[in-house]
């Protein structure tokens, strides 16, 4: 299947740069401010099939700017990996998508994620209003180990351990996307075997209690035989140019706006 994947954002929960820093211009950490690929908004992705079907992964707090940068107004569905704020706090912005399509928008997530979202964003799951002055979202349960079809997109849903909660990964043919994960069960590693392109969260060089670090990602990639591994959800400790120079063939840092073509 032909796919186009756009990494809308590749940053951690505070983004890069973080708010703060001695000069109030932001805390860039190890990242060079002169390298535009170090400016990272919160992690999100857009998957588009050859027929134009579009799936958004995670409407975080930067989603308005991300969709404008991608020149995208219409979506066919949303998949939410988990309920952490950096992955869901742009949910209200989806009312603009409702206006563009003239209909409610399907939101796929695990049962516990939907329970959290309907509590925090209850107004978004009510019946649609004329003019969509608030979002109109249709909650649909999507559990790890199951399969989901959105137009021609056939998703295999993958269970992930984020230490503080489960998260949801996905595979579509030769492409897989796994962020906010620190442990992958054996069944999930089996589901990822032979993937052509894998976008995976990699927070920093050192081990972290809720996110995978570089050595762990490289170990997973070797186990599943990924031909191309693209890093996302990177903190300000990972400078783009330094990381790119350090990584072996088959590995690369992602950046906001990066596009991958498959098939």
mmCIF file of C-alpha atoms in Angstrom:
data_model
loop_
_atom_site.group_PDB
_atom_site.id
_atom_site.type_symbol
_atom_site.label_atom_id
_atom_site.label_comp_id
_atom_site.label_asym_id
_atom_site.label_seq_id
_atom_site.Cartn_x
_atom_site.Cartn_y
_atom_site.Cartn_z
ATOM 1 C CA UNK A 1 0.000 0.000 0.000
ATOM 2 C CA UNK A 2 1.217 3.476 -0.866
ATOM 3 C CA UNK A 3 1.422 5.773 2.153
ATOM 4 C CA UNK A 4 2.630 9.262 2.849
ATOM 5 C CA UNK A 5 3.502 9.979 6.466
ATOM 6 C CA UNK A 6 4.169 13.492 7.735
ATOM 7 C CA UNK A 7 5.691 13.980 11.164
ATOM 8 C CA UNK A 8 3.719 17.001 12.327
ATOM 9 C CA UNK A 9 5.711 17.273 15.557
ATOM 10 C CA UNK A 10 8.691 15.413 17.000
ATOM 11 C CA UNK A 11 9.149 16.994 20.423
ATOM 12 C CA UNK A 12 8.538 16.032 24.065
ATOM 13 C CA UNK A 13 5.812 17.341 26.362
ATOM 14 C CA UNK A 14 7.371 20.836 26.797
ATOM 15 C CA UNK A 15 8.506 21.045 23.170
ATOM 16 C CA UNK A 16 11.941 22.304 22.122
ATOM 17 C CA UNK A 17 12.959 24.862 23.203
ATOM 18 C CA UNK A 18 11.400 24.546 26.639
ATOM 19 C CA UNK A 19 9.932 27.647 28.235
ATOM 20 C CA UNK A 20 12.634 29.166 30.435
ATOM 21 C CA UNK A 21 16.370 29.623 30.088
ATOM 22 C CA UNK A 22 18.653 32.373 31.307
ATOM 23 C CA UNK A 23 17.740 34.823 28.531
ATOM 24 C CA UNK A 24 14.014 33.935 28.490
ATOM 25 C CA UNK A 25 14.408 32.916 24.836
ATOM 26 C CA UNK A 26 13.819 29.317 25.783
ATOM 27 C CA UNK A 27 15.898 26.446 27.073
ATOM 28 C CA UNK A 28 17.517 24.732 24.092
ATOM 29 C CA UNK A 29 19.560 22.317 26.219
ATOM 30 C CA UNK A 30 22.107 20.598 23.953
ATOM 31 C CA UNK A 31 20.255 21.699 20.806
ATOM 32 C CA UNK A 32 21.717 24.328 18.492
ATOM 33 C CA UNK A 33 19.133 27.153 18.137
ATOM 34 C CA UNK A 34 20.503 27.942 14.663
ATOM 35 C CA UNK A 35 19.415 24.502 13.362
ATOM 36 C CA UNK A 36 15.712 24.782 12.418
ATOM 37 C CA UNK A 37 15.220 21.015 12.756
ATOM 38 C CA UNK A 38 15.877 21.390 16.492
ATOM 39 C CA UNK A 39 12.672 23.404 16.921
ATOM 40 C CA UNK A 40 10.235 20.653 17.905
ATOM 41 C CA UNK A 41 6.515 20.925 18.517
ATOM 42 C CA UNK A 42 4.637 18.243 20.411
ATOM 43 C CA UNK A 43 4.668 14.780 18.848
ATOM 44 C CA UNK A 44 1.947 14.075 16.255
ATOM 45 C CA UNK A 45 1.729 12.501 12.800
ATOM 46 C CA UNK A 46 -0.474 12.455 9.725
ATOM 47 C CA UNK A 47 -0.898 9.313 7.602
ATOM 48 C CA UNK A 48 -2.368 9.651 4.102
ATOM 49 C CA UNK A 49 -3.358 6.822 1.767
ATOM 50 C CA UNK A 50 -3.120 7.007 -2.018
ATOM 51 C CA UNK A 51 -6.855 7.751 -2.272
ATOM 52 C CA UNK A 52 -6.533 10.758 0.053
ATOM 53 C CA UNK A 53 -7.813 9.103 3.246
ATOM 54 C CA UNK A 54 -6.158 10.885 6.184
ATOM 55 C CA UNK A 55 -5.554 9.625 9.702
ATOM 56 C CA UNK A 56 -4.283 11.996 12.387
ATOM 57 C CA UNK A 57 -2.306 10.549 15.277
ATOM 58 C CA UNK A 58 -2.621 12.640 18.472
ATOM 59 C CA UNK A 59 -4.144 16.146 18.463
ATOM 60 C CA UNK A 60 -1.686 17.748 20.882
ATOM 61 C CA UNK A 61 -1.538 21.418 21.919
ATOM 62 C CA UNK A 62 0.266 22.427 18.698
ATOM 63 C CA UNK A 63 -2.183 20.773 16.303
ATOM 64 C CA UNK A 64 -3.625 24.002 14.873
ATOM 65 C CA UNK A 65 -0.207 25.254 13.728
ATOM 66 C CA UNK A 66 0.800 21.755 12.614
ATOM 67 C CA UNK A 67 -2.235 21.285 10.351
ATOM 68 C CA UNK A 68 -1.819 24.786 8.944
ATOM 69 C CA UNK A 69 1.844 24.034 8.149
ATOM 70 C CA UNK A 70 0.763 20.794 6.435
ATOM 71 C CA UNK A 71 -2.007 22.692 4.563
ATOM 72 C CA UNK A 72 -4.553 20.140 5.777
ATOM 73 C CA UNK A 73 -8.123 20.898 6.858
ATOM 74 C CA UNK A 74 -9.893 17.594 6.232
ATOM 75 C CA UNK A 75 -9.371 14.405 8.224
ATOM 76 C CA UNK A 76 -11.154 11.068 8.033
ATOM 77 C CA UNK A 77 -10.307 9.857 11.529
ATOM 78 C CA UNK A 78 -8.129 10.447 14.578
ATOM 79 C CA UNK A 79 -6.214 7.861 16.595
ATOM 80 C CA UNK A 80 -5.114 8.857 20.094
ATOM 81 C CA UNK A 81 -2.244 6.892 21.585
ATOM 82 C CA UNK A 82 -2.956 7.883 25.213
ATOM 83 C CA UNK A 83 -4.415 10.682 27.317
ATOM 84 C CA UNK A 84 -1.314 12.653 28.315
ATOM 85 C CA UNK A 85 -1.761 16.382 27.780
ATOM 86 C CA UNK A 86 0.897 16.720 25.079
ATOM 87 C CA UNK A 87 -1.108 14.273 22.943
ATOM 88 C CA UNK A 88 -4.683 15.501 23.476
ATOM 89 C CA UNK A 89 -4.849 19.167 24.477
ATOM 90 C CA UNK A 90 -5.559 20.309 20.927
ATOM 91 C CA UNK A 91 -8.792 18.327 20.833
ATOM 92 C CA UNK A 92 -10.890 21.499 20.693
ATOM 93 C CA UNK A 93 -9.134 22.559 17.470
ATOM 94 C CA UNK A 94 -10.817 19.651 15.684
ATOM 95 C CA UNK A 95 -14.028 21.688 15.409
ATOM 96 C CA UNK A 96 -12.328 23.365 12.428
ATOM 97 C CA UNK A 97 -12.075 19.911 10.836
ATOM 98 C CA UNK A 98 -15.786 19.371 11.549
ATOM 99 C CA UNK A 99 -16.538 22.608 9.705
ATOM 100 C CA UNK A 100 -14.360 21.593 6.764
ATOM 101 C CA UNK A 101 -16.027 18.180 6.408
ATOM 102 C CA UNK A 102 -19.522 19.044 7.646
ATOM 103 C CA UNK A 103 -19.718 15.980 9.886
ATOM 104 C CA UNK A 104 -18.623 14.427 13.166
ATOM 105 C CA UNK A 105 -15.097 13.031 13.329
ATOM 106 C CA UNK A 106 -14.295 9.482 14.468
ATOM 107 C CA UNK A 107 -11.823 9.289 17.351
ATOM 108 C CA UNK A 108 -10.260 5.866 17.985
ATOM 109 C CA UNK A 109 -8.568 5.157 21.320
ATOM 110 C CA UNK A 110 -8.367 2.607 24.108
ATOM 111 C CA UNK A 111 -11.333 2.441 26.481
ATOM 112 C CA UNK A 112 -9.441 4.077 29.356
ATOM 113 C CA UNK A 113 -8.259 6.887 27.094
ATOM 114 C CA UNK A 114 -11.799 7.574 25.894
ATOM 115 C CA UNK A 115 -13.076 7.538 29.481
ATOM 116 C CA UNK A 116 -10.489 10.181 30.402
ATOM 117 C CA UNK A 117 -11.260 12.315 27.352
ATOM 118 C CA UNK A 118 -15.037 12.212 27.792
ATOM 119 C CA UNK A 119 -14.524 13.419 31.357
ATOM 120 C CA UNK A 120 -12.153 16.253 30.418
ATOM 121 C CA UNK A 121 -13.745 17.199 27.090
ATOM 122 C CA UNK A 122 -17.344 16.122 27.628
ATOM 123 C CA UNK A 123 -18.708 18.914 25.429
ATOM 124 C CA UNK A 124 -16.777 17.519 22.429
ATOM 125 C CA UNK A 125 -18.667 14.212 22.546
ATOM 126 C CA UNK A 126 -22.197 15.644 22.558
ATOM 127 C CA UNK A 127 -24.433 15.689 19.499
ATOM 128 C CA UNK A 128 -23.162 18.047 16.774
ATOM 129 C CA UNK A 129 -24.352 21.649 16.796
ATOM 130 C CA UNK A 130 -25.226 23.709 13.767
ATOM 131 C CA UNK A 131 -22.055 25.499 12.696
ATOM 132 C CA UNK A 132 -19.870 23.293 14.901
ATOM 133 C CA UNK A 133 -19.137 25.973 17.503
ATOM 134 C CA UNK A 134 -17.715 23.091 19.528
ATOM 135 C CA UNK A 135 -16.090 19.855 18.296
ATOM 136 C CA UNK A 136 -18.273 16.904 17.286
ATOM 137 C CA UNK A 137 -16.342 13.723 18.013
ATOM 138 C CA UNK A 138 -17.474 10.113 17.760
ATOM 139 C CA UNK A 139 -15.645 7.902 20.322
ATOM 140 C CA UNK A 140 -14.718 4.428 19.089
ATOM 141 C CA UNK A 141 -12.866 1.876 21.216
ATOM 142 C CA UNK A 142 -9.626 0.570 19.693
ATOM 143 C CA UNK A 143 -7.767 -1.999 21.763
ATOM 144 C CA UNK A 144 -4.226 -3.385 21.339
ATOM 145 C CA UNK A 145 -4.125 -6.695 19.503
ATOM 146 C CA UNK A 146 -7.125 -5.788 17.355
ATOM 147 C CA UNK A 147 -7.337 -4.562 13.779
ATOM 148 C CA UNK A 148 -8.950 -1.402 12.531
ATOM 149 C CA UNK A 149 -9.815 -0.283 9.008
ATOM 150 C CA UNK A 150 -10.166 3.378 8.011
ATOM 151 C CA UNK A 151 -10.851 3.568 4.293
ATOM 152 C CA UNK A 152 -8.016 1.583 2.673
ATOM 153 C CA UNK A 153 -5.833 1.920 5.789
ATOM 154 C CA UNK A 154 -5.605 -1.409 7.617
ATOM 155 C CA UNK A 155 -4.197 -0.856 11.099
ATOM 156 C CA UNK A 156 -2.781 -3.456 13.441
ATOM 157 C CA UNK A 157 -2.919 -1.996 16.957
ATOM 158 C CA UNK A 158 0.027 -2.609 19.258
ATOM 159 C CA UNK A 159 0.208 -2.590 23.060
ATOM 160 C CA UNK A 160 2.922 -0.451 24.649
ATOM 161 C CA UNK A 161 4.051 0.162 28.237
ATOM 162 C CA UNK A 162 4.625 3.824 29.166
ATOM 163 C CA UNK A 163 5.283 2.825 32.825
ATOM 164 C CA UNK A 164 2.485 5.091 34.112
ATOM 165 C CA UNK A 165 -0.121 3.789 31.633
ATOM 166 C CA UNK A 166 -0.650 1.699 28.508
ATOM 167 C CA UNK A 167 -0.226 3.418 25.177
ATOM 168 C CA UNK A 168 -1.232 2.456 21.665
ATOM 169 C CA UNK A 169 1.114 1.830 18.748
ATOM 170 C CA UNK A 170 0.153 0.920 15.209
ATOM 171 C CA UNK A 171 1.330 -0.820 12.089
ATOM 172 C CA UNK A 172 0.036 -0.316 8.553
ATOM 173 C CA UNK A 173 1.718 -2.706 6.134
ATOM 174 C CA UNK A 174 5.412 -1.858 6.120
ATOM 175 C CA UNK A 175 5.042 1.209 8.349
ATOM 176 C CA UNK A 176 4.814 1.349 12.142
ATOM 177 C CA UNK A 177 4.505 4.161 14.683
ATOM 178 C CA UNK A 178 5.325 3.743 18.371
ATOM 179 C CA UNK A 179 5.771 6.705 20.694
ATOM 180 C CA UNK A 180 5.670 7.185 24.479
ATOM 181 C CA UNK A 181 6.869 3.693 25.269
ATOM 182 C CA UNK A 182 9.534 2.341 27.608
ATOM 183 C CA UNK A 183 8.764 -1.391 27.340
ATOM 184 C CA UNK A 184 7.405 -3.442 24.447
ATOM 185 C CA UNK A 185 5.800 -6.817 25.261
ATOM 186 C CA UNK A 186 7.004 -9.804 23.279
ATOM 187 C CA UNK A 187 3.723 -9.926 21.358
ATOM 188 C CA UNK A 188 4.229 -6.312 20.297
ATOM 189 C CA UNK A 189 7.786 -6.943 19.141
ATOM 190 C CA UNK A 190 6.465 -9.901 17.143
ATOM 191 C CA UNK A 191 3.829 -7.655 15.540
ATOM 192 C CA UNK A 192 6.588 -5.258 14.435
ATOM 193 C CA UNK A 193 8.768 -7.916 12.800
ATOM 194 C CA UNK A 194 10.052 -7.034 9.339
ATOM 195 C CA UNK A 195 8.727 -3.460 9.321
ATOM 196 C CA UNK A 196 10.139 -1.305 6.537
ATOM 197 C CA UNK A 197 9.950 2.102 8.251
ATOM 198 C CA UNK A 198 9.504 2.539 12.011
ATOM 199 C CA UNK A 199 8.871 5.882 13.705
ATOM 200 C CA UNK A 200 9.638 5.428 17.399
ATOM 201 C CA UNK A 201 9.896 7.632 20.467
ATOM 202 C CA UNK A 202 13.459 8.199 21.707
ATOM 203 C CA UNK A 203 13.706 10.715 24.542
ATOM 204 C CA UNK A 204 17.451 10.941 25.252
ATOM 205 C CA UNK A 205 20.717 9.017 25.425
ATOM 206 C CA UNK A 206 20.353 7.982 29.058
ATOM 207 C CA UNK A 207 17.727 5.545 30.370
ATOM 208 C CA UNK A 208 14.456 7.191 31.391
ATOM 209 C CA UNK A 209 11.673 5.848 33.609
ATOM 210 C CA UNK A 210 8.798 6.341 31.118
ATOM 211 C CA UNK A 211 10.452 6.789 27.700
ATOM 212 C CA UNK A 212 12.777 4.656 25.594
ATOM 213 C CA UNK A 213 16.373 5.865 25.282
ATOM 214 C CA UNK A 214 18.662 5.501 22.279
ATOM 215 C CA UNK A 215 20.354 2.197 23.146
ATOM 216 C CA UNK A 216 16.981 0.580 23.859
ATOM 217 C CA UNK A 217 15.491 1.807 20.573
ATOM 218 C CA UNK A 218 18.493 0.434 18.699
ATOM 219 C CA UNK A 219 18.093 -2.916 20.450
ATOM 220 C CA UNK A 220 14.390 -3.083 19.538
ATOM 221 C CA UNK A 221 15.111 -2.073 15.949
ATOM 222 C CA UNK A 222 17.644 -4.875 15.577
ATOM 223 C CA UNK A 223 15.203 -7.403 17.054
ATOM 224 C CA UNK A 224 12.383 -6.529 14.670
ATOM 225 C CA UNK A 225 14.632 -6.083 11.639
ATOM 226 C CA UNK A 226 13.489 -2.558 10.813
ATOM 227 C CA UNK A 227 15.096 -1.311 7.602
ATOM 228 C CA UNK A 228 14.616 2.360 8.519
ATOM 229 C CA UNK A 229 14.194 3.740 12.042
ATOM 230 C CA UNK A 230 13.154 7.375 12.505
ATOM 231 C CA UNK A 231 13.312 8.904 15.981
ATOM 232 C CA UNK A 232 10.588 11.136 17.402
ATOM 233 C CA UNK A 233 9.506 12.566 20.793
ATOM 234 C CA UNK A 234 13.084 13.811 21.289
ATOM 235 C CA UNK A 235 14.063 16.026 24.205
ATOM 236 C CA UNK A 236 16.300 19.090 24.084
ATOM 237 C CA UNK A 237 19.206 16.807 25.020
ATOM 238 C CA UNK A 238 19.296 15.452 21.464
ATOM 239 C CA UNK A 239 20.768 17.919 18.981
ATOM 240 C CA UNK A 240 19.737 17.104 15.418
ATOM 241 C CA UNK A 241 23.140 17.382 13.708
ATOM 242 C CA UNK A 242 25.076 15.666 16.503
ATOM 243 C CA UNK A 243 22.583 12.826 16.649
ATOM 244 C CA UNK A 244 22.524 12.387 12.878
ATOM 245 C CA UNK A 245 26.325 12.159 12.794
ATOM 246 C CA UNK A 246 26.311 9.605 15.607
ATOM 247 C CA UNK A 247 23.647 7.241 14.293
ATOM 248 C CA UNK A 248 24.530 4.194 12.159
ATOM 249 C CA UNK A 249 23.003 3.561 8.711
ATOM 250 C CA UNK A 250 19.274 2.885 8.899
ATOM 251 C CA UNK A 251 18.711 5.302 11.800
ATOM 252 C CA UNK A 252 17.874 9.000 11.604
ATOM 253 C CA UNK A 253 16.374 11.742 13.765
ATOM 254 C CA UNK A 254 12.968 12.945 12.648
ATOM 255 C CA UNK A 255 12.037 16.614 12.451
ATOM 256 C CA UNK A 256 8.845 18.628 12.259
ATOM 257 C CA UNK A 257 7.483 18.478 8.724
ATOM 258 C CA UNK A 258 9.509 15.422 7.716
ATOM 259 C CA UNK A 259 7.709 13.234 5.151
ATOM 260 C CA UNK A 260 8.141 9.530 4.515
ATOM 261 C CA UNK A 261 6.812 7.809 1.399
ATOM 262 C CA UNK A 262 6.163 4.054 1.473
ATOM 263 C CA UNK A 263 5.023 1.535 -1.074
#
